[in-house]
Amino acid sequence: MFTGQLPKHFSPRKLAYQNAFFEGEVPVASCPRLTELLADDRGVVKVSLQFEVDEQRRPLIKGQVSTTIDMICERCLDVAEIDVVAPVSVAVVRNEEQAGNLPADLDPLIVEEEAVELLPFIEQEILLCMPGFAYHENETCHSGQEAYSTMPEGSAEELEPEPQRPNPFSVLAGLKAGK
Ligand SMILES: [Zn+2]
């Protein structure tokens, strides 16, 4: 078992055969692709990863990556704390072909060389799970607006009538008439 300082690189196949377990934290500030999307870079990403080999001798990485990040609320434009919990269920494969043969519950991690950089891996898992847009919970939002969350998703678009496509011939006719 490995706790505290996480390694910079890891060898997923070797760790899988060793049944290794990682637990630790990395600062949000050390994830540049993530902080680009955030209101600030405070906080940590908690990492808990179990390496194992399945019945098909596939090296797997299972576990969880979680964090609380500060995003801008789209309603009041103030900072909202958003919890992100990213379950990790990854199979280490050598190429696209092996990736394509995986069952739906396993995400491929294509590793040709032995060492994988840990930070980009963790960052990617968070990016896949975080919301594209952040909103405060209704009672904590500073906008004073009623939330839209009672409305089923997509209904706003459905209410808008489909724009009528102008008949190309009538447009042409209009152009001619305007001359
Ligand atoms: Zn808000």
Coordinates of C-alpha atoms and ligand atoms in Angstrom, one line a residue, residues 72-80 134-137 140-143, ligand 1:
I72 CA -18.4 30.1 -12.0
C73 CA -22.2 29.8 -11.5
E74 CA -23.9 30.4 -14.9
R75 CA -26.9 32.0 -13.2
C76 CA -25.3 34.6 -10.8
L77 CA -21.7 34.6 -12.1
D78 CA -20.4 34.0 -8.6
V79 CA -18.1 31.2 -7.5
A80 CA -19.9 27.8 -6.9
A134 CA -21.8 25.0 -13.1
Y135 CA -24.8 26.2 -11.1
H136 CA -25.3 26.8 -7.4
E137 CA -27.9 24.7 -5.5
T140 CA -27.4 29.1 -2.3
C141 CA -27.5 30.9 -5.6
H142 CA -27.1 34.7 -5.4
S143 CA -29.1 35.4 -8.6
Ligands
ZN1 ZN -25.4 31.1 -8.5

